[in-house]
XYZ file of C-alpha atoms in Angstrom:
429
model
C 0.000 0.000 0.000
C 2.261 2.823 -1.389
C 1.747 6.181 0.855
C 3.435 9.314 2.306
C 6.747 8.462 4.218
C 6.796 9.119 8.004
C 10.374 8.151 7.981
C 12.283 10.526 10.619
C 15.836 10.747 7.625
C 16.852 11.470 5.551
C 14.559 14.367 4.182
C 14.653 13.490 0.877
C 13.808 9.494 1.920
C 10.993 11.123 3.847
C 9.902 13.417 1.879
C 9.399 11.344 -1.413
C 9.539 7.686 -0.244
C 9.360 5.842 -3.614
C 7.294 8.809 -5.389
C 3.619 7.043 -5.865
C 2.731 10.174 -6.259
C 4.023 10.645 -9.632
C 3.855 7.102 -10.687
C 1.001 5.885 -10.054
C 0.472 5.009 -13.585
C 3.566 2.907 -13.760
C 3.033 1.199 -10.576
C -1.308 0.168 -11.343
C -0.308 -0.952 -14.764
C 2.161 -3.583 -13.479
C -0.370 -3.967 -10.463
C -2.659 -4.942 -13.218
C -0.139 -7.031 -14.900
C 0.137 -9.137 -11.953
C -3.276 -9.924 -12.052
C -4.500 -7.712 -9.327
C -8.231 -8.088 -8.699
C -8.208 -5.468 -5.577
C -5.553 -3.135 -4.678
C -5.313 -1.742 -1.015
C -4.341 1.624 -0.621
C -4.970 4.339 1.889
C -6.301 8.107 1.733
C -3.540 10.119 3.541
C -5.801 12.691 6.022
C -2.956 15.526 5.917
C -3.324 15.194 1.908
C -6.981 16.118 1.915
C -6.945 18.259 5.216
C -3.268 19.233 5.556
C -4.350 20.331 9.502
C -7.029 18.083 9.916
C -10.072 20.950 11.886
C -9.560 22.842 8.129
C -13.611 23.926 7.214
C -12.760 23.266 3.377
C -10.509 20.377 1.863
C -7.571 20.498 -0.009
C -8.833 19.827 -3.721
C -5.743 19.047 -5.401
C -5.407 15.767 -2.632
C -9.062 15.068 -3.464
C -7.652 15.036 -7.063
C -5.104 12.804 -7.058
C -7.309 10.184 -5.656
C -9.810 10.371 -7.748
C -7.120 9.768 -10.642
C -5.875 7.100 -9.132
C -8.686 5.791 -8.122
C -9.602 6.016 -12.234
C -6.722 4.402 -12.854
C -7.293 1.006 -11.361
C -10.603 0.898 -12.620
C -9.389 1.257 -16.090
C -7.768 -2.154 -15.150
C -10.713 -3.023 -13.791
C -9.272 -3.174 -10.025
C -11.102 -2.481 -6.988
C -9.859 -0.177 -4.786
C -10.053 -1.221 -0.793
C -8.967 2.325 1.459
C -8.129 2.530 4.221
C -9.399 6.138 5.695
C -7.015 6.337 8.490
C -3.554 4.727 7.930
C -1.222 5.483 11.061
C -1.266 9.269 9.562
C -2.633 11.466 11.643
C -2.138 14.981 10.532
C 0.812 16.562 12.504
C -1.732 19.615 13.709
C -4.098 17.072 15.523
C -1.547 15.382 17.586
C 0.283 18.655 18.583
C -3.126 20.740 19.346
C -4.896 18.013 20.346
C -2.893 15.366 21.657
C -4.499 13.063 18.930
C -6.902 10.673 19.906
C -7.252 11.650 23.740
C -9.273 14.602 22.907
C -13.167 13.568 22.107
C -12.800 16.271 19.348
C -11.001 14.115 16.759
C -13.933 12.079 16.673
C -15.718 15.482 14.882
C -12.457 15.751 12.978
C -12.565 12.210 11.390
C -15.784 12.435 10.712
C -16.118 15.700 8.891
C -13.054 13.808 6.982
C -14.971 10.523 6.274
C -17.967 12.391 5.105
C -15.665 13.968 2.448
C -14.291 11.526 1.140
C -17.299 9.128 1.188
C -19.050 11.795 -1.048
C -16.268 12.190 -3.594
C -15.641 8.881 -3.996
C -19.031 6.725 -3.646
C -18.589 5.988 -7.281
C -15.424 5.109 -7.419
C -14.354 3.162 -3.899
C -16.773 0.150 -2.258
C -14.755 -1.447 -0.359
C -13.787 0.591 3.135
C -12.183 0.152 5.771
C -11.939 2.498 9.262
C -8.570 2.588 10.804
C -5.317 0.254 9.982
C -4.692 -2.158 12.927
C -7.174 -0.354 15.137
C -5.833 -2.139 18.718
C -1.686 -0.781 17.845
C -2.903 2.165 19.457
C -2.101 0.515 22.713
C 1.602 -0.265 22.032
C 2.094 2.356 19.621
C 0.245 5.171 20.392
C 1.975 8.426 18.773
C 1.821 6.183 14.783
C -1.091 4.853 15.587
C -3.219 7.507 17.732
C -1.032 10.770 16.909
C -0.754 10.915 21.025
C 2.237 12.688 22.245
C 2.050 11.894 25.970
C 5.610 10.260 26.361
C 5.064 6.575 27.315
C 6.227 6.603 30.790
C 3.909 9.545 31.298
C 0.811 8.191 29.583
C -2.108 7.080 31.523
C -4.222 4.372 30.941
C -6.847 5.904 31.577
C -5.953 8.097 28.573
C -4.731 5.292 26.366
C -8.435 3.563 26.608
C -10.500 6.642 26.374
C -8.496 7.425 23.440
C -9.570 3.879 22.227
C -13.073 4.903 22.636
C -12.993 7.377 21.180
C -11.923 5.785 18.090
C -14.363 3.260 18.131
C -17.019 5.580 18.165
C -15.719 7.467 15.452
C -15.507 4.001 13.086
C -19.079 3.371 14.037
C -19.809 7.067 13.124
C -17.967 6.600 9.832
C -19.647 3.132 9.589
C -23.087 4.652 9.855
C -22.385 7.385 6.962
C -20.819 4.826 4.628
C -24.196 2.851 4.880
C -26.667 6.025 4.851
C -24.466 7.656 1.968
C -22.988 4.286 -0.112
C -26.086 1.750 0.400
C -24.324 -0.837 -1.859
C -20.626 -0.399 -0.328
C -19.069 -2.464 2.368
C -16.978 -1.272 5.382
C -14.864 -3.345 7.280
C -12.879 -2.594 10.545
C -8.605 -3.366 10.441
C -7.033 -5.455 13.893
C -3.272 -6.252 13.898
C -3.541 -9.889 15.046
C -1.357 -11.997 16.724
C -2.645 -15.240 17.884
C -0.661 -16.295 21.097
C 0.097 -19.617 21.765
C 0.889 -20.866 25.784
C 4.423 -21.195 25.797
C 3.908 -24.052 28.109
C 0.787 -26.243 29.336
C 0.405 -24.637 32.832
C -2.460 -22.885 33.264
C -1.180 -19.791 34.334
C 0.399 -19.372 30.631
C -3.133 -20.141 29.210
C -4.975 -17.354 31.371
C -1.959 -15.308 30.542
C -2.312 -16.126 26.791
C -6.310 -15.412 27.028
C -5.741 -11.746 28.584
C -3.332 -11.036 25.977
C -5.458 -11.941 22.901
C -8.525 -10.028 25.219
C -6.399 -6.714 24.882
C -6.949 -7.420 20.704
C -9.853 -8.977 20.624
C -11.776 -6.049 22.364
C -12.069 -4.084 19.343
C -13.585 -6.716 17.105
C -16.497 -7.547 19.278
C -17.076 -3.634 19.599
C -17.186 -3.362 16.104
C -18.747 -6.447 14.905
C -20.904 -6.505 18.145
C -21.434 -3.185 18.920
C -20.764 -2.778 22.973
C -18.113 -3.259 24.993
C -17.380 -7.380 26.111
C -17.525 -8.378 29.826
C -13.997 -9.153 30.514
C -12.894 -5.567 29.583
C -15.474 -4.164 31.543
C -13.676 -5.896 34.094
C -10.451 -4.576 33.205
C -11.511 -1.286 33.281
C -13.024 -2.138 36.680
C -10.100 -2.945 38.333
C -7.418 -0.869 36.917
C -9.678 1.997 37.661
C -10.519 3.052 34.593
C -13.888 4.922 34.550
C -14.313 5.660 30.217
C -16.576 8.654 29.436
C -19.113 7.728 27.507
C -21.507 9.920 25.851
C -25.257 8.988 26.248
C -25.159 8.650 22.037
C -21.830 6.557 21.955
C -23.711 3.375 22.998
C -25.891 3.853 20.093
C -23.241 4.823 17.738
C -21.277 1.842 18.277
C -24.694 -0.267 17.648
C -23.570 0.406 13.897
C -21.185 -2.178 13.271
C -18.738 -3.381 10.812
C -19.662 -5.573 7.689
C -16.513 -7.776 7.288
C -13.326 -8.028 9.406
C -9.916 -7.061 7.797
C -6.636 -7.862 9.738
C -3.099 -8.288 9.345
C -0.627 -10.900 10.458
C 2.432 -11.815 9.869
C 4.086 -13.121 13.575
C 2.509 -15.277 15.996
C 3.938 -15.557 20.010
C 3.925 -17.067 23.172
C 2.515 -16.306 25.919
C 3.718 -16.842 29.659
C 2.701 -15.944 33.140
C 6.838 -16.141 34.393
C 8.206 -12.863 34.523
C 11.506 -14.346 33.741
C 10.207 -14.778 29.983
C 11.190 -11.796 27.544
C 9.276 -10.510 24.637
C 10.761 -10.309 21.670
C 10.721 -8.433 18.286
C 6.871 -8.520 16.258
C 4.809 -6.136 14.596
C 4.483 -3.353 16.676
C 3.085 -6.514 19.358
C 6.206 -8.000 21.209
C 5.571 -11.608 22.734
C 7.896 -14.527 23.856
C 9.414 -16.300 21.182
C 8.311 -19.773 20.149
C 10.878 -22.351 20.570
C 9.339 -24.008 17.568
C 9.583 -21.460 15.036
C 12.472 -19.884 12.750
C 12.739 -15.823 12.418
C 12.683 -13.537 9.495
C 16.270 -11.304 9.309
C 14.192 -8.806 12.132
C 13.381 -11.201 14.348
C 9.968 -11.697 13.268
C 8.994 -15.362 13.483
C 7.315 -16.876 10.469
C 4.654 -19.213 11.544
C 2.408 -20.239 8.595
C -0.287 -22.213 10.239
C -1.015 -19.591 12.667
C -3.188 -17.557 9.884
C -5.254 -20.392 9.574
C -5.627 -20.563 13.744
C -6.372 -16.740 13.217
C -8.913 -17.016 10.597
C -10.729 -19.900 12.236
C -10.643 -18.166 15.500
C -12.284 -14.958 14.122
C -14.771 -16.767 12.218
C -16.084 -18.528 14.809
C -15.728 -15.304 17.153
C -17.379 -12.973 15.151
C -19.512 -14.879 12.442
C -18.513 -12.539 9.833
C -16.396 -12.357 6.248
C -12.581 -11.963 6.984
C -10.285 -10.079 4.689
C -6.514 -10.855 5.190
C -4.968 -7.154 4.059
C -1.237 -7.470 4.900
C 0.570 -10.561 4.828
C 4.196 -11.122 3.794
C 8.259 -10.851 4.428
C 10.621 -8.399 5.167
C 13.715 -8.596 3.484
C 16.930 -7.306 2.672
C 16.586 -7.900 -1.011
C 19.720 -7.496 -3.357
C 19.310 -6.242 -6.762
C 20.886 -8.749 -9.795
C 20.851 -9.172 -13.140
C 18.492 -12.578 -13.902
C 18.731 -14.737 -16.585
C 17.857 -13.055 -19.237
C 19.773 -9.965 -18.409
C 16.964 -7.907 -16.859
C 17.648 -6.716 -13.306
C 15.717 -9.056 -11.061
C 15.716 -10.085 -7.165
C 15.463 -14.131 -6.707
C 14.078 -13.973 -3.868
C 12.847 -17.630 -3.449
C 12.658 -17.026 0.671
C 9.669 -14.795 -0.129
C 7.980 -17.700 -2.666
C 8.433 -19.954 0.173
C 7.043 -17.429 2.677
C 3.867 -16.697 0.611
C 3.175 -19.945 -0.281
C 3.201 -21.580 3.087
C 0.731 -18.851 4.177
C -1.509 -18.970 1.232
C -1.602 -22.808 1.310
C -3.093 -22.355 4.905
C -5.757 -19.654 3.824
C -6.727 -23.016 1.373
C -7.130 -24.876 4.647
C -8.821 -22.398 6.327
C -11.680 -22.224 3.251
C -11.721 -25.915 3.133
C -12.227 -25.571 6.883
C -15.323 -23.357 5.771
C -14.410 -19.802 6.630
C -15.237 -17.170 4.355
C -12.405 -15.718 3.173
C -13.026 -12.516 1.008
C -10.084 -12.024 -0.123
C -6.053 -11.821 0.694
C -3.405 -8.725 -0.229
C 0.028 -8.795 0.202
C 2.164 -6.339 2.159
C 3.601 -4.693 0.318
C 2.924 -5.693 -3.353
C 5.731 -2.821 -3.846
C 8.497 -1.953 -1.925
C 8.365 1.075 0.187
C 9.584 2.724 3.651
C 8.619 0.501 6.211
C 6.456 1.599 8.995
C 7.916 -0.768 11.191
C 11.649 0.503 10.966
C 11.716 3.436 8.967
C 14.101 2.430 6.296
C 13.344 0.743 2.310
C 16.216 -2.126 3.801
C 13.345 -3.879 5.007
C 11.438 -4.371 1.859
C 8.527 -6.225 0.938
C 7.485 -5.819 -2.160
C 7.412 -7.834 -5.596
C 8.269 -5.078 -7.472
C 12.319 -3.773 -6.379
C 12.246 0.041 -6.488
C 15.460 1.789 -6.848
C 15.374 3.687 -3.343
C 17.779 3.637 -0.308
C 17.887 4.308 2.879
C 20.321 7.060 2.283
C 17.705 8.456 -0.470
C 20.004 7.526 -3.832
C 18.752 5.545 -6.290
C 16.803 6.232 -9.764
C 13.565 5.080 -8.312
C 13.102 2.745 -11.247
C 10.945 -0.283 -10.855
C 12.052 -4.047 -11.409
C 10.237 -7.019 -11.118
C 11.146 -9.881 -8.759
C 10.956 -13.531 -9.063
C 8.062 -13.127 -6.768
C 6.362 -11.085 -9.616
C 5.752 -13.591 -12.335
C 5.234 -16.223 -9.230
C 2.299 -14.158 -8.099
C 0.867 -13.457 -11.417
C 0.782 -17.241 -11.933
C -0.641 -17.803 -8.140
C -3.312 -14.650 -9.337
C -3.793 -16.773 -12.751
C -4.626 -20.277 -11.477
C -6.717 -19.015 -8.167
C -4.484 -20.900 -5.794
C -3.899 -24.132 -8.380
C -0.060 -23.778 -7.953
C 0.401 -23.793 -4.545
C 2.637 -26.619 -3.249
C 2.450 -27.697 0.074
């Protein structure tokens, strides 16, 4: 999902990241070529209200999505959007401290209502925020809070969640009264966690950990808040205000659930047990599993555990919108003399996890569909540098901001398009 840079240097890495902006073109065509049936993408707030409590938008940002937007239709490619993508605009979170103030929920929805109207022709797939629950772990990316961590209540953490969730029931609600025909889905960062051993402390322990994700599905797809973070809140003194309306706003709920995952982790009541590295969630390493080159372990049947366990949690269509591998991929020259990365460790990566979203549909979950992260390289959000890429398609971009910024196709590429091709039919397992 090509978007703005947040990373902190250099300026001109930040700045233009691996210029979307200006080709766009380029980048849907070969989208297309792949075989792309959907492409995920985001709608950068600051782009469309550079301060975010503007009264009028920014038309030339309303522009430029509407031509891309026009430009994967031409290839007859559905755009999914995420409205918020970990982009707060700068304004909010230094006026407002982000999402601890109950006025970003009038912000975001003054935003949503914008876009919703430009582009209800054009965009019917939606979804709220990306990886809603990050919030708690990363709250500046993900909530544009600047409370430093060691002085951030949580108190303030949660109310900020709230607040949130009332706004994505608030944007849920418009979507429906404006776009009868679209469908809006809500965005968790999962990470199912195993017990890292069979006493039954690590299983409780395990349980509370997946509670502190699972919270903001059942809010969305069920529209209150679930007993055992009622709890919570009861006993770490937390005492949410709630506005006599946000019970009813949060009746509106999601249509489909969208998620991420790329790590799973252990769980473990001994304090003695260290987390280590994940996506943006730490947890204790499995003993079982190998890593990716940051740490990330790579545990393939754990998306089928995760869309299993949703399905029968929430009862509704699940969209798997980031899946794939980090890497530090090297630039070649291939076999017939085009520049090329054979990166085979990716193949492998994708196919294990695609060959357990088979299992999961055999196991009779309804999978809606499945987009890689990233299906072109770009800074990543996790790290801040283009090292870590992602992508099928090599861009010509480094960390120190060099590079023509040309675009090369990997072995992953044609492996894809062939994946795209046959539905699935060349999967080994």
């Amino acid at each position: 999902m090509p978007r703005a840079s947040h990373a902190p240097t250099p300026d001109n890495l930040k700045l233009t990241g691996i210029d979307f902006y200006h080709r766009y073109r380029e980048d849907v065509k070969l989208f297309a070529e792949m075989g792309f049936k959907v492409f995920r993408t985001s709608i950068a707030w600051s782009w469309i209200f550079p301060q975010g409590d503007e009264e009028q938008p920014n038309e030339k940002g309303l522009q430029f999505y509407d031509s891309l937007f026009d430009e994967c239709r031409k290839y007859r490619i559905e755009p999914l959007v995420t409205i918020s993508h970990y982009e707060t605009p700068l304004h909010l979170a230094r006026t407002y401290n982000g999402w601890a103030d109950r006025r970003m929920i009038g912000f975001y929805e003054k935003f949503a209502r914008t876009v919703f109207e430009r582009y209800r022709d054009k965009v019917k797939y939606w979804l709220t925020f990306n990886e809603i629950n990050s919030v708690l772990h990363s709250p500046f990316m993900s909530g544009g809070i600047c409370t430093p961590p060691d002085e951030l209540r949580r108190q303030t953490l949660y109310q900020a969640c709230h607040h949130e969730l009332v706004a994505s029931a608030r944007a849920t609600r418009l979507a429906h009264e404006l776009m009868p025909k679209a469908q809006v889905g809500c965005m968790i960062l999962s990470m199912p966690t195993y017990p890292l051993t069979p006493n039954p402390d690590d299983v409780i322990a395990c349980m509370k950990a997946e509670h502190q994700n699972d919270f903001f599905g059942d809010v969305h797809v069920r529209g209150r808040y679930p007993g055992y973070m009622l709890r919570y809140f009861r006993e770490n003194g937390i005492e949410l205000q709630i506005e006599p309306e946000d019970k009813e706003d949060l009746k509106h709920t999601v249509d489909f659930v969208s998620f991420s995952y790329y790590v799973s982790a252990c769980g473990s009541a001994d304090p003695a047990q260290k987390p280590g590295p994940g996506n943006i969630i730490g947890g204790v390493p499995n003993p079982y599993l190998k890593a990716s080159e940051w740490g990330w372990q790579i545990d393939p049947q754990g998306l089928r555990v995760t869309l299993n366990r949703y399905w029968e949690r929430w009862q509704k269509p699940l969209f798997i919108v980031e899946n794939g591998l980090g890497a530090a991929d090297e630039l070649a020259i291939g076999p017939d003399g085009a520049p090329t990365v054979e990166d085979d460790y990716r193949i492998e990566y994708m196919n294990d996890h695609l060959v357990q979203v088979r299992e999961a549909i055999e196991d009779g979950v309804p999978v809606m569909g499945y987009t890689a992260w990233g299906c072109i390289d770009l800074v990543s959000a996790s790290s801040a540098e283009l090292k870590k890429r992602y992508g099928m398609i090599y861009v010509d971009r480094q960390d120190d901001g060099s590079g023509t910024l040309a675009r090369y196709k990997k072995k992953s590429f044609g492996w894809y398009q062939e994946v795209i091709r046959t539905n699935g039919g060349c999967l080994t397992r």
